[in-house]
Structure formats: C-alpha cells, structure tokens
mmCIF file of N, CA and C in Angstrom:
data_model
loop_
_atom_site.group_PDB
_atom_site.id
_atom_site.type_symbol
_atom_site.label_atom_id
_atom_site.label_comp_id
_atom_site.label_asym_id
_atom_site.label_seq_id
_atom_site.Cartn_x
_atom_site.Cartn_y
_atom_site.Cartn_z
ATOM 1 N N UNK U 783 -71.162 20.059 -43.694
ATOM 2 C CA UNK U 783 -71.747 19.437 -42.362
ATOM 3 C C UNK U 783 -71.330 17.633 -42.144
ATOM 4 N N UNK U 784 -71.172 16.833 -43.591
ATOM 5 C CA UNK U 784 -70.843 15.594 -43.378
ATOM 6 C C UNK U 784 -69.815 14.856 -42.845
ATOM 7 N N UNK U 785 -68.862 15.974 -43.557
ATOM 8 C CA UNK U 785 -67.445 15.592 -42.916
ATOM 9 C C UNK U 785 -67.292 16.230 -41.038
ATOM 10 N N UNK U 786 -68.115 16.910 -40.570
ATOM 11 C CA UNK U 786 -68.266 17.348 -38.801
ATOM 12 C C UNK U 786 -67.643 15.744 -37.960
ATOM 13 N N UNK U 787 -67.964 15.045 -38.416
ATOM 14 C CA UNK U 787 -67.480 13.730 -37.218
ATOM 15 C C UNK U 787 -66.185 13.877 -37.475
ATOM 16 N N UNK U 788 -65.647 13.875 -38.618
ATOM 17 C CA UNK U 788 -64.134 13.709 -39.021
ATOM 18 C C UNK U 788 -63.200 14.894 -38.152
ATOM 19 N N UNK U 789 -63.777 16.288 -38.382
ATOM 20 C CA UNK U 789 -63.354 17.329 -37.696
ATOM 21 C C UNK U 789 -63.271 17.278 -35.988
ATOM 22 N N UNK U 790 -64.336 16.229 -35.644
ATOM 23 C CA UNK U 790 -64.551 16.219 -34.305
ATOM 24 C C UNK U 790 -63.852 15.161 -33.724
ATOM 25 N N UNK U 791 -63.243 13.834 -34.557
ATOM 26 C CA UNK U 791 -62.659 12.873 -34.039
ATOM 27 C C UNK U 791 -61.409 13.526 -34.244
ATOM 28 N N UNK U 792 -60.803 14.781 -35.017
ATOM 29 C CA UNK U 792 -59.410 14.975 -34.943
ATOM 30 C C UNK U 792 -59.317 16.018 -34.044
ATOM 31 N N UNK U 793 -59.951 16.882 -33.494
ATOM 32 C CA UNK U 793 -60.053 17.295 -32.373
ATOM 33 C C UNK U 793 -59.439 16.604 -31.392
ATOM 34 N N UNK U 794 -60.477 15.821 -30.996
ATOM 35 C CA UNK U 794 -60.218 14.616 -29.678
ATOM 36 C C UNK U 794 -58.845 14.432 -30.110
ATOM 37 N N UNK U 795 -58.502 14.114 -30.941
ATOM 38 C CA UNK U 795 -57.420 12.744 -31.247
ATOM 39 C C UNK U 795 -56.226 14.144 -30.747
ATOM 40 N N UNK U 796 -56.178 15.466 -31.195
ATOM 41 C CA UNK U 796 -55.477 16.679 -30.921
ATOM 42 C C UNK U 796 -55.139 16.919 -29.744
ATOM 43 N N UNK U 797 -56.100 16.616 -28.863
ATOM 44 C CA UNK U 797 -56.277 16.795 -27.404
ATOM 45 C C UNK U 797 -55.550 15.864 -26.704
ATOM 46 N N UNK U 798 -56.066 14.528 -27.173
ATOM 47 C CA UNK U 798 -55.294 13.223 -26.544
ATOM 48 C C UNK U 798 -53.420 13.553 -26.928
ATOM 49 N N UNK U 799 -53.178 14.062 -28.147
ATOM 50 C CA UNK U 799 -51.842 13.962 -28.292
ATOM 51 C C UNK U 799 -50.988 14.995 -27.537
ATOM 52 N N UNK U 800 -51.557 16.366 -27.390
ATOM 53 C CA UNK U 800 -51.254 17.252 -26.112
ATOM 54 C C UNK U 800 -51.325 16.902 -24.998
ATOM 55 N N UNK U 801 -52.304 15.950 -24.426
ATOM 56 C CA UNK U 801 -52.314 15.845 -23.071
ATOM 57 C C UNK U 801 -51.542 14.658 -22.868
ATOM 58 N N UNK U 802 -50.926 14.014 -23.470
ATOM 59 C CA UNK U 802 -50.042 12.740 -23.567
ATOM 60 C C UNK U 802 -48.540 13.498 -23.868
ATOM 61 N N UNK U 803 -48.706 14.600 -24.040
ATOM 62 C CA UNK U 803 -47.497 14.991 -24.390
ATOM 63 C C UNK U 803 -46.377 14.991 -25.428
ATOM 64 N N UNK U 804 -47.362 13.550 -26.352
ATOM 65 C CA UNK U 804 -46.864 13.328 -28.000
ATOM 66 C C UNK U 804 -46.164 14.819 -28.598
ATOM 67 N N UNK U 805 -47.064 16.178 -28.660
ATOM 68 C CA UNK U 805 -46.497 16.747 -29.381
ATOM 69 C C UNK U 805 -45.530 17.573 -29.026
ATOM 70 N N UNK U 806 -45.047 17.398 -27.696
ATOM 71 C CA UNK U 806 -43.854 18.052 -27.190
ATOM 72 C C UNK U 806 -42.292 17.894 -27.287
ATOM 73 N N UNK U 807 -42.059 19.281 -27.778
ATOM 74 C CA UNK U 807 -40.547 19.330 -28.481
ATOM 75 C C UNK U 807 -39.646 18.632 -27.645
ATOM 76 N N UNK U 808 -40.022 18.826 -26.598
ATOM 77 C CA UNK U 808 -38.714 18.259 -25.207
ATOM 78 C C UNK U 808 -39.145 16.733 -24.916
ATOM 79 N N UNK U 809 -40.130 16.046 -25.201
ATOM 80 C CA UNK U 809 -40.382 14.301 -25.419
ATOM 81 C C UNK U 809 -39.869 14.040 -26.385
ATOM 82 N N UNK U 810 -39.883 14.719 -27.826
ATOM 83 C CA UNK U 810 -39.249 14.558 -29.051
ATOM 84 C C UNK U 810 -37.963 14.421 -28.635
ATOM 85 N N UNK U 811 -37.093 15.298 -28.133
ATOM 86 C CA UNK U 811 -35.828 15.561 -28.208
ATOM 87 C C UNK U 811 -35.251 14.511 -27.289
ATOM 88 N N UNK U 812 -35.987 14.195 -25.902
ATOM 89 C CA UNK U 812 -36.052 12.977 -25.076
ATOM 90 C C UNK U 812 -35.415 11.761 -25.964
ATOM 91 N N UNK U 813 -36.732 11.447 -26.780
ATOM 92 C CA UNK U 813 -36.278 10.302 -27.419
ATOM 93 C C UNK U 813 -34.989 9.920 -28.489
ATOM 94 N N UNK U 814 -35.307 11.456 -29.189
ATOM 95 C CA UNK U 814 -33.670 11.045 -30.219
ATOM 96 C C UNK U 814 -32.612 10.921 -29.790
ATOM 97 N N UNK U 815 -32.671 11.274 -28.208
ATOM 98 C CA UNK U 815 -31.040 11.311 -27.220
ATOM 99 C C UNK U 815 -31.450 9.943 -26.613
ATOM 100 N N UNK U 816 -32.189 9.413 -26.803
ATOM 101 C CA UNK U 816 -32.615 8.227 -26.139
ATOM 102 C C UNK U 816 -32.547 8.004 -24.695
ATOM 103 N N UNK U 817 -33.121 9.345 -24.395
ATOM 104 C CA UNK U 817 -33.018 9.441 -22.561
ATOM 105 C C UNK U 817 -34.072 9.049 -21.969
ATOM 106 N N UNK U 818 -35.406 8.622 -22.865
ATOM 107 C CA UNK U 818 -36.915 8.588 -21.897
ATOM 108 C C UNK U 818 -37.515 7.808 -23.247
ATOM 109 N N UNK U 819 -38.375 6.608 -21.963
ATOM 110 C CA UNK U 819 -39.369 5.459 -22.858
ATOM 111 C C UNK U 819 -40.437 5.888 -23.335
ATOM 112 N N UNK U 820 -40.835 7.406 -23.006
ATOM 113 C CA UNK U 820 -42.453 7.774 -22.922
ATOM 114 C C UNK U 820 -42.936 7.754 -24.732
ATOM 115 N N UNK U 821 -42.175 8.421 -25.387
ATOM 116 C CA UNK U 821 -42.122 8.359 -26.758
ATOM 117 C C UNK U 821 -42.200 6.819 -27.489
ATOM 118 N N UNK U 822 -41.226 6.213 -27.259
ATOM 119 C CA UNK U 822 -41.293 4.817 -27.510
ATOM 120 C C UNK U 822 -42.689 4.006 -27.391
ATOM 121 N N UNK U 823 -42.825 4.306 -26.094
ATOM 122 C CA UNK U 823 -44.296 3.886 -25.312
ATOM 123 C C UNK U 823 -45.198 4.022 -26.203
ATOM 124 N N UNK U 824 -45.674 5.461 -26.643
ATOM 125 C CA UNK U 824 -46.777 5.699 -27.840
ATOM 126 C C UNK U 824 -46.564 5.266 -29.002
ATOM 127 N N UNK U 825 -45.113 5.515 -30.060
ATOM 128 C CA UNK U 825 -45.358 4.522 -30.989
ATOM 129 C C UNK U 825 -45.544 3.383 -30.880
ATOM 130 N N UNK U 826 -44.748 2.707 -30.043
ATOM 131 C CA UNK U 826 -44.877 0.947 -29.785
ATOM 132 C C UNK U 826 -46.343 0.724 -29.443
ATOM 133 N N UNK U 827 -46.960 1.496 -28.728
ATOM 134 C CA UNK U 827 -48.566 1.062 -28.629
ATOM 135 C C UNK U 827 -49.248 1.182 -29.858
ATOM 136 N N UNK U 828 -48.895 2.622 -30.641
ATOM 137 C CA UNK U 828 -49.887 2.558 -31.952
ATOM 138 C C UNK U 828 -49.573 1.136 -33.060
ATOM 139 N N UNK U 829 -47.983 1.084 -32.978
ATOM 140 C CA UNK U 829 -47.384 0.007 -34.053
ATOM 141 C C UNK U 829 -48.129 -1.005 -33.397
ATOM 142 N N UNK U 830 -48.455 -1.746 -32.298
ATOM 143 C CA UNK U 830 -48.724 -2.863 -31.819
ATOM 144 C C UNK U 830 -50.459 -2.731 -32.049
ATOM 145 N N UNK U 831 -51.339 -1.877 -31.665
ATOM 146 C CA UNK U 831 -52.532 -1.726 -32.182
ATOM 147 C C UNK U 831 -52.854 -1.829 -33.478
ATOM 148 N N UNK U 832 -51.961 -1.129 -34.309
ATOM 149 C CA UNK U 832 -52.318 -1.312 -35.792
ATOM 150 C C UNK U 832 -52.073 -2.682 -36.336
ATOM 151 N N UNK U 833 -51.362 -3.516 -35.715
ATOM 152 C CA UNK U 833 -50.834 -5.076 -36.594
ATOM 153 C C UNK U 833 -52.062 -5.465 -35.811
ATOM 154 N N UNK U 834 -52.500 -5.503 -34.732
ATOM 155 C CA UNK U 834 -53.785 -6.290 -33.882
ATOM 156 C C UNK U 834 -55.091 -6.110 -34.763
ATOM 157 N N UNK U 835 -55.093 -4.519 -35.051
ATOM 158 C CA UNK U 835 -56.150 -4.449 -35.815
ATOM 159 C C UNK U 835 -56.433 -5.064 -37.490
ATOM 160 N N UNK U 836 -55.243 -4.749 -38.162
ATOM 161 C CA UNK U 836 -55.238 -5.251 -39.446
ATOM 162 C C UNK U 836 -55.450 -6.822 -39.570
ATOM 163 N N UNK U 837 -54.941 -7.820 -38.330
ATOM 164 C CA UNK U 837 -55.106 -9.167 -38.313
ATOM 165 C C UNK U 837 -56.410 -9.239 -38.083
ATOM 166 N N UNK U 838 -57.189 -8.582 -37.518
ATOM 167 C CA UNK U 838 -58.423 -8.545 -36.642
ATOM 168 C C UNK U 838 -59.560 -8.650 -38.096
ATOM 169 N N UNK U 839 -59.168 -7.653 -39.101
ATOM 170 C CA UNK U 839 -59.625 -6.917 -40.346
ATOM 171 C C UNK U 839 -59.406 -8.297 -41.146
ATOM 172 N N UNK U 840 -58.464 -9.025 -41.107
ATOM 173 C CA UNK U 840 -58.174 -10.106 -42.174
ATOM 174 C C UNK U 840 -58.856 -11.203 -41.792
ATOM 175 N N UNK U 841 -58.714 -11.287 -40.507
ATOM 176 C CA UNK U 841 -59.480 -12.596 -40.041
ATOM 177 C C UNK U 841 -60.902 -12.808 -39.897
ATOM 178 N N UNK U 842 -61.619 -11.461 -39.617
ATOM 179 C CA UNK U 842 -63.135 -11.750 -39.656
ATOM 180 C C UNK U 842 -63.640 -10.737 -40.801
ATOM 181 N N UNK U 843 -62.860 -10.790 -42.063
ATOM 182 C CA UNK U 843 -63.069 -9.780 -43.146
ATOM 183 C C UNK U 843 -63.967 -8.928 -43.062
ATOM 184 N N UNK U 844 -63.243 -7.842 -42.514
ATOM 185 C CA UNK U 844 -64.619 -6.668 -42.102
ATOM 186 C C UNK U 844 -64.499 -5.866 -43.611
ATOM 187 N N UNK U 845 -65.714 -5.464 -43.419
ATOM 188 C CA UNK U 845 -66.109 -4.426 -44.377
ATOM 189 C C UNK U 845 -66.102 -3.412 -44.129
ATOM 190 N N UNK U 846 -65.720 -2.263 -45.215
ATOM 191 C CA UNK U 846 -65.883 -1.022 -45.046
ATOM 192 C C UNK U 846 -67.525 -0.346 -44.509
ATOM 193 N N UNK U 847 -67.871 1.009 -44.743
ATOM 194 C CA UNK U 847 -69.202 1.880 -44.287
ATOM 195 C C UNK U 847 -69.669 0.901 -45.140
ATOM 196 N N UNK U 848 -69.404 1.393 -47.050
ATOM 197 C CA UNK U 848 -70.122 1.180 -47.712
ATOM 198 C C UNK U 848 -70.670 -0.612 -47.872
ATOM 199 N N UNK U 849 -70.470 -1.397 -47.225
ATOM 200 C CA UNK U 849 -70.319 -2.697 -47.309
ATOM 201 C C UNK U 849 -69.156 -3.482 -48.533
ATOM 202 N N UNK U 850 -68.272 -2.698 -48.437
ATOM 203 C CA UNK U 850 -67.267 -3.516 -49.723
ATOM 204 C C UNK U 850 -66.032 -4.104 -48.686
ATOM 205 N N UNK U 851 -65.548 -5.362 -49.311
ATOM 206 C CA UNK U 851 -64.724 -5.847 -48.350
ATOM 207 C C UNK U 851 -63.414 -5.109 -48.285
ATOM 208 N N UNK U 852 -62.435 -4.825 -47.266
ATOM 209 C CA UNK U 852 -61.304 -4.105 -47.587
ATOM 210 C C UNK U 852 -59.984 -4.740 -47.888
ATOM 211 N N UNK U 853 -59.472 -4.511 -49.105
ATOM 212 C CA UNK U 853 -58.224 -5.081 -49.491
ATOM 213 C C UNK U 853 -57.098 -4.776 -49.520
ATOM 214 N N UNK U 854 -56.487 -5.420 -48.422
ATOM 215 C CA UNK U 854 -55.344 -4.684 -48.047
ATOM 216 C C UNK U 854 -53.901 -5.022 -48.834
ATOM 217 N N UNK U 855 -53.467 -4.432 -49.906
ATOM 218 C CA UNK U 855 -52.565 -4.619 -50.859
ATOM 219 C C UNK U 855 -51.323 -4.687 -50.057
ATOM 220 N N UNK U 856 -50.427 -5.798 -50.422
ATOM 221 C CA UNK U 856 -49.059 -5.785 -49.817
ATOM 222 C C UNK U 856 -48.095 -5.212 -50.578
ATOM 223 N N UNK U 857 -47.058 -4.542 -50.052
ATOM 224 C CA UNK U 857 -46.423 -3.515 -50.332
ATOM 225 C C UNK U 857 -45.058 -3.967 -51.517
ATOM 226 N N UNK U 858 -44.662 -3.321 -51.956
ATOM 227 C CA UNK U 858 -43.499 -4.079 -52.856
ATOM 228 C C UNK U 858 -42.474 -4.323 -52.238
ATOM 229 N N UNK U 859 -41.577 -5.422 -52.165
ATOM 230 C CA UNK U 859 -40.318 -5.367 -51.409
ATOM 231 C C UNK U 859 -39.381 -4.432 -51.737
ATOM 232 N N UNK U 860 -38.442 -4.315 -50.669
ATOM 233 C CA UNK U 860 -37.348 -3.360 -51.007
ATOM 234 C C UNK U 860 -36.726 -2.683 -49.527
ATOM 235 N N UNK U 861 -35.990 -2.188 -49.626
ATOM 236 C CA UNK U 861 -35.421 -1.958 -48.305
ATOM 237 C C UNK U 861 -34.892 -0.349 -48.217
ATOM 238 N N UNK U 862 -33.990 -0.128 -49.776
ATOM 239 C CA UNK U 862 -33.442 0.750 -50.068
ATOM 240 C C UNK U 862 -34.018 2.361 -49.738
ATOM 241 N N UNK U 863 -35.242 2.298 -50.189
ATOM 242 C CA UNK U 863 -36.352 3.116 -50.290
ATOM 243 C C UNK U 863 -36.789 3.290 -49.084
ATOM 244 N N UNK U 864 -37.018 2.424 -48.185
ATOM 245 C CA UNK U 864 -37.770 2.600 -46.744
ATOM 246 C C UNK U 864 -36.453 3.253 -46.043
ATOM 247 N N UNK U 865 -35.387 2.968 -46.174
ATOM 248 C CA UNK U 865 -34.290 3.387 -45.289
ATOM 249 C C UNK U 865 -34.323 4.975 -45.656
ATOM 250 N N UNK U 866 -34.220 5.078 -47.045
ATOM 251 C CA UNK U 866 -33.806 6.612 -47.623
ATOM 252 C C UNK U 866 -34.701 7.428 -47.375
ATOM 253 N N UNK U 867 -36.473 7.186 -47.181
ATOM 254 C CA UNK U 867 -37.185 7.741 -46.586
ATOM 255 C C UNK U 867 -37.512 8.011 -45.169
ATOM 256 N N UNK U 868 -37.266 6.958 -44.768
ATOM 257 C CA UNK U 868 -36.874 6.705 -43.111
ATOM 258 C C UNK U 868 -36.159 7.855 -42.734
ATOM 259 N N UNK U 869 -35.052 7.820 -43.352
ATOM 260 C CA UNK U 869 -34.095 8.779 -42.771
ATOM 261 C C UNK U 869 -34.131 10.503 -42.970
ATOM 262 N N UNK U 870 -34.789 10.649 -44.125
ATOM 263 C CA UNK U 870 -35.164 12.290 -44.603
ATOM 264 C C UNK U 870 -36.416 12.035 -43.482
ATOM 265 N N UNK U 871 -37.330 11.442 -43.412
ATOM 266 C CA UNK U 871 -38.385 11.796 -42.278
ATOM 267 C C UNK U 871 -37.970 12.085 -41.106
ATOM 268 N N UNK U 872 -37.048 11.054 -40.703
ATOM 269 C CA UNK U 872 -36.398 11.331 -39.061
ATOM 270 C C UNK U 872 -35.649 12.842 -39.195
ATOM 271 N N UNK U 873 -34.695 12.966 -40.204
ATOM 272 C CA UNK U 873 -34.172 14.398 -40.041
ATOM 273 C C UNK U 873 -35.149 15.342 -39.970
ATOM 274 N N UNK U 874 -36.159 15.449 -40.953
ATOM 275 C CA UNK U 874 -37.246 16.200 -40.435
ATOM 276 C C UNK U 874 -37.911 16.552 -39.310
ATOM 277 N N UNK U 875 -38.202 15.494 -38.846
ATOM 278 C CA UNK U 875 -38.754 15.271 -37.299
ATOM 279 C C UNK U 875 -37.993 15.862 -36.464
ATOM 280 N N UNK U 876 -36.715 15.888 -36.539
ATOM 281 C CA UNK U 876 -35.828 16.045 -35.748
ATOM 282 C C UNK U 876 -35.576 17.406 -35.664
ATOM 283 N N UNK U 877 -35.277 17.874 -36.829
ATOM 284 C CA UNK U 877 -34.891 19.560 -37.100
ATOM 285 C C UNK U 877 -36.112 20.026 -36.749
ATOM 286 N N UNK U 878 -37.628 20.108 -36.736
ATOM 287 C CA UNK U 878 -38.656 20.704 -36.732
ATOM 288 C C UNK U 878 -39.099 20.349 -35.302
ATOM 289 N N UNK U 879 -39.013 19.008 -34.699
ATOM 290 C CA UNK U 879 -39.286 18.904 -33.479
ATOM 291 C C UNK U 879 -40.908 18.388 -33.825
ATOM 292 N N UNK U 880 -41.692 18.105 -34.611
ATOM 293 C CA UNK U 880 -42.620 17.460 -34.913
ATOM 294 C C UNK U 880 -42.636 16.484 -36.288
ATOM 295 N N UNK U 881 -43.695 16.141 -36.693
ATOM 296 C CA UNK U 881 -44.102 14.935 -37.743
ATOM 297 C C UNK U 881 -45.291 15.829 -38.120
ATOM 298 N N UNK U 882 -45.659 15.285 -39.354
ATOM 299 C CA UNK U 882 -46.914 15.899 -40.097
ATOM 300 C C UNK U 882 -48.073 16.009 -39.412
ATOM 301 N N UNK U 883 -48.537 15.516 -38.614
ATOM 302 C CA UNK U 883 -49.745 15.425 -37.910
ATOM 303 C C UNK U 883 -49.971 16.429 -36.641
ATOM 304 N N UNK U 884 -49.012 16.433 -35.611
ATOM 305 C CA UNK U 884 -48.465 17.373 -34.558
ATOM 306 C C UNK U 884 -48.139 18.529 -35.419
ATOM 307 N N UNK U 885 -47.737 18.723 -36.292
ATOM 308 C CA UNK U 885 -47.399 20.422 -37.107
ATOM 309 C C UNK U 885 -49.161 20.928 -36.816
ATOM 310 N N UNK U 886 -49.526 20.690 -37.544
ATOM 311 C CA UNK U 886 -50.890 21.254 -36.928
ATOM 312 C C UNK U 886 -51.514 21.539 -35.803
ATOM 313 N N UNK U 887 -51.556 20.372 -34.780
ATOM 314 C CA UNK U 887 -51.714 20.377 -33.551
ATOM 315 C C UNK U 887 -51.192 21.515 -32.665
ATOM 316 N N UNK U 888 -49.618 21.699 -33.156
ATOM 317 C CA UNK U 888 -49.428 22.850 -32.469
ATOM 318 C C UNK U 888 -49.295 23.903 -32.723
ATOM 319 N N UNK U 889 -50.052 24.179 -33.771
ATOM 320 C CA UNK U 889 -50.395 25.608 -34.651
ATOM 321 C C UNK U 889 -51.813 25.710 -33.690
ATOM 322 N N UNK U 890 -52.642 24.901 -33.415
ATOM 323 C CA UNK U 890 -53.694 24.901 -32.546
ATOM 324 C C UNK U 890 -53.420 24.993 -31.418
ATOM 325 N N UNK U 891 -51.887 25.141 -30.883
ATOM 326 C CA UNK U 891 -52.084 25.288 -29.424
ATOM 327 C C UNK U 891 -51.032 26.726 -29.396
ATOM 328 N N UNK U 892 -50.827 27.297 -30.232
ATOM 329 C CA UNK U 892 -50.474 28.655 -30.260
ATOM 330 C C UNK U 892 -48.710 29.250 -30.574
ATOM 331 N N UNK U 893 -48.603 27.388 -31.219
ATOM 332 C CA UNK U 893 -47.049 27.603 -31.535
ATOM 333 C C UNK U 893 -47.061 27.909 -32.935
ATOM 334 N N UNK U 894 -47.149 29.151 -33.378
ATOM 335 C CA UNK U 894 -47.578 29.791 -34.615
ATOM 336 C C UNK U 894 -46.062 29.742 -35.516
ATOM 337 N N UNK U 895 -45.060 29.378 -34.710
ATOM 338 C CA UNK U 895 -43.459 29.331 -35.936
ATOM 339 C C UNK U 895 -43.879 28.238 -36.602
ATOM 340 N N UNK U 896 -44.952 27.121 -36.194
ATOM 341 C CA UNK U 896 -45.207 25.720 -37.005
ATOM 342 C C UNK U 896 -45.806 26.299 -38.419
ATOM 343 N N UNK U 897 -46.335 27.537 -38.891
ATOM 344 C CA UNK U 897 -46.625 27.557 -40.265
ATOM 345 C C UNK U 897 -45.252 27.436 -41.033
ATOM 346 N N UNK U 898 -43.942 27.851 -40.558
ATOM 347 C CA UNK U 898 -42.906 27.903 -41.310
ATOM 348 C C UNK U 898 -42.475 26.392 -41.543
ATOM 349 N N UNK U 899 -42.550 25.607 -40.635
ATOM 350 C CA UNK U 899 -42.522 24.063 -40.995
ATOM 351 C C UNK U 899 -43.534 23.483 -41.766
ATOM 352 N N UNK U 900 -44.799 24.059 -41.515
ATOM 353 C CA UNK U 900 -45.525 23.167 -42.360
ATOM 354 C C UNK U 900 -45.237 23.712 -44.090
ATOM 355 N N UNK U 901 -44.788 25.119 -44.060
ATOM 356 C CA UNK U 901 -44.903 25.415 -45.419
ATOM 357 C C UNK U 901 -43.423 24.787 -45.886
ATOM 358 N N UNK U 902 -42.708 24.604 -45.152
ATOM 359 C CA UNK U 902 -41.279 23.580 -45.720
ATOM 360 C C UNK U 902 -41.777 22.291 -45.623
ATOM 361 N N UNK U 903 -43.121 21.457 -45.177
ATOM 362 C CA UNK U 903 -42.873 20.465 -45.596
ATOM 363 C C UNK U 903 -44.145 20.195 -46.881
ATOM 364 N N UNK U 904 -44.916 21.228 -47.079
ATOM 365 C CA UNK U 904 -45.299 21.070 -48.436
ATOM 366 C C UNK U 904 -44.636 21.459 -49.486
ATOM 367 N N UNK U 905 -43.358 22.230 -49.557
ATOM 368 C CA UNK U 905 -42.606 22.274 -50.617
ATOM 369 C C UNK U 905 -41.906 21.395 -50.522
ATOM 370 N N UNK U 906 -41.174 20.014 -49.360
ATOM 371 C CA UNK U 906 -40.660 19.420 -49.534
ATOM 372 C C UNK U 906 -41.418 17.882 -50.291
ATOM 373 N N UNK U 907 -42.917 18.611 -50.129
ATOM 374 C CA UNK U 907 -43.951 17.259 -50.408
ATOM 375 C C UNK U 907 -43.944 17.669 -52.136
ATOM 376 N N UNK U 908 -43.750 18.926 -53.045
ATOM 377 C CA UNK U 908 -43.898 19.405 -54.124
ATOM 378 C C UNK U 908 -42.745 19.077 -54.995
ATOM 379 N N UNK U 909 -41.469 18.969 -54.157
ATOM 380 C CA UNK U 909 -40.596 18.461 -54.459
ATOM 381 C C UNK U 909 -40.336 17.030 -54.837
ATOM 382 N N UNK U 910 -40.981 16.414 -54.042
ATOM 383 C CA UNK U 910 -41.184 14.834 -54.083
ATOM 384 C C UNK U 910 -41.525 14.682 -55.503
ATOM 385 N N UNK U 911 -42.892 15.628 -55.685
ATOM 386 C CA UNK U 911 -43.576 15.475 -56.641
ATOM 387 C C UNK U 911 -43.279 15.320 -58.222
ATOM 388 N N UNK U 912 -42.134 16.400 -58.257
ATOM 389 C CA UNK U 912 -41.246 17.040 -59.067
ATOM 390 C C UNK U 912 -40.341 15.563 -59.556
ATOM 391 N N UNK U 913 -39.498 15.083 -58.378
ATOM 392 C CA UNK U 913 -38.580 14.221 -58.484
ATOM 393 C C UNK U 913 -38.989 12.654 -58.386
ATOM 394 N N UNK U 914 -40.201 12.107 -58.424
ATOM 395 C CA UNK U 914 -40.846 11.137 -57.790
ATOM 396 C C UNK U 914 -40.599 9.866 -59.190
ATOM 397 N N UNK U 915 -40.497 10.510 -60.335
ATOM 398 C CA UNK U 915 -40.205 9.467 -61.357
ATOM 399 C C UNK U 915 -38.589 8.890 -61.377
ATOM 400 N N UNK U 916 -37.933 9.844 -60.752
ATOM 401 C CA UNK U 916 -36.389 10.016 -61.073
ATOM 402 C C UNK U 916 -35.852 8.902 -59.567
ATOM 403 N N UNK U 917 -37.049 8.650 -58.618
ATOM 404 C CA UNK U 917 -36.258 7.974 -57.392
ATOM 405 C C UNK U 917 -36.772 6.290 -57.428
ATOM 406 N N UNK U 918 -35.836 6.068 -56.622
ATOM 407 C CA UNK U 918 -35.971 4.397 -56.879
ATOM 408 C C UNK U 918 -37.284 4.005 -55.766
ATOM 409 N N UNK U 919 -37.902 3.315 -56.347
ATOM 410 C CA UNK U 919 -39.497 3.055 -56.045
ATOM 411 C C UNK U 919 -39.396 1.091 -56.295
#
C-alpha cells in the first residue's frame, strides 16, 4: 500500500503521454525525420522544466521528504561516453519506436509486441553490466 501513490502517479503520467501522443510511433518517426516540432516541443519542455527545478532546488536548498538536504553531485566531464551512449540510445529508440518509459505504456495500451522490445532492452542492460568495466567511463 505504501507504493500505491507511485503507481497512481505512473498511471496518470502514462495517460498524459498517450493523450499527448508522445508514445506514438508516428510522432517519433516524424521527429527523427525532422518533419514536425511536436516531440521536440515535449522534450524541450521537459529539459527546460528540469533545469528550472534544479535551479530552484539549489537556490532554496530544498530538502527531501525525510528532511535531508538534496545533494546534486556533478557528473564527471567527458564527451565520448555521452556521444556513444546517446547514439546507442537513439538507435534503439528509432528502431523500437519507443524509449524505455513508453515501452511499458505501450504494453498497457495493447501493443503487446513491445514485450519483445522490453526483453531486448533488458538483454542490453544485462550486456552493459557484463561489459561495464571494459567501457570508457
């Protein structure tokens, strides 16, 4: 029962993504072909809000629900790993027609072929775990 609130927020978020067509294969296809602004608007809004809230968290020293100060640790500098990782992520997104969160939402809407995509994503995550020490970090 203590996780019910997270389930309800996830369901609400899933409904919002479906209604905004953010999980639509056609919208994702349009985005990768630079034919429409729809997805760039959604992603850009999310990035803007993320930057805004991080700035507000730092400015007002927002505390967590347990009363602890939220500590945002800066990431290590490096370009190659972000380009390589982003490229792999982008290829997967383009081939599957969905990024990780919407894969589960699409299963919920009845696109059961996404189970194959979820299995492939889990296999990719497992493979990364095996190769993690050999990759540039």
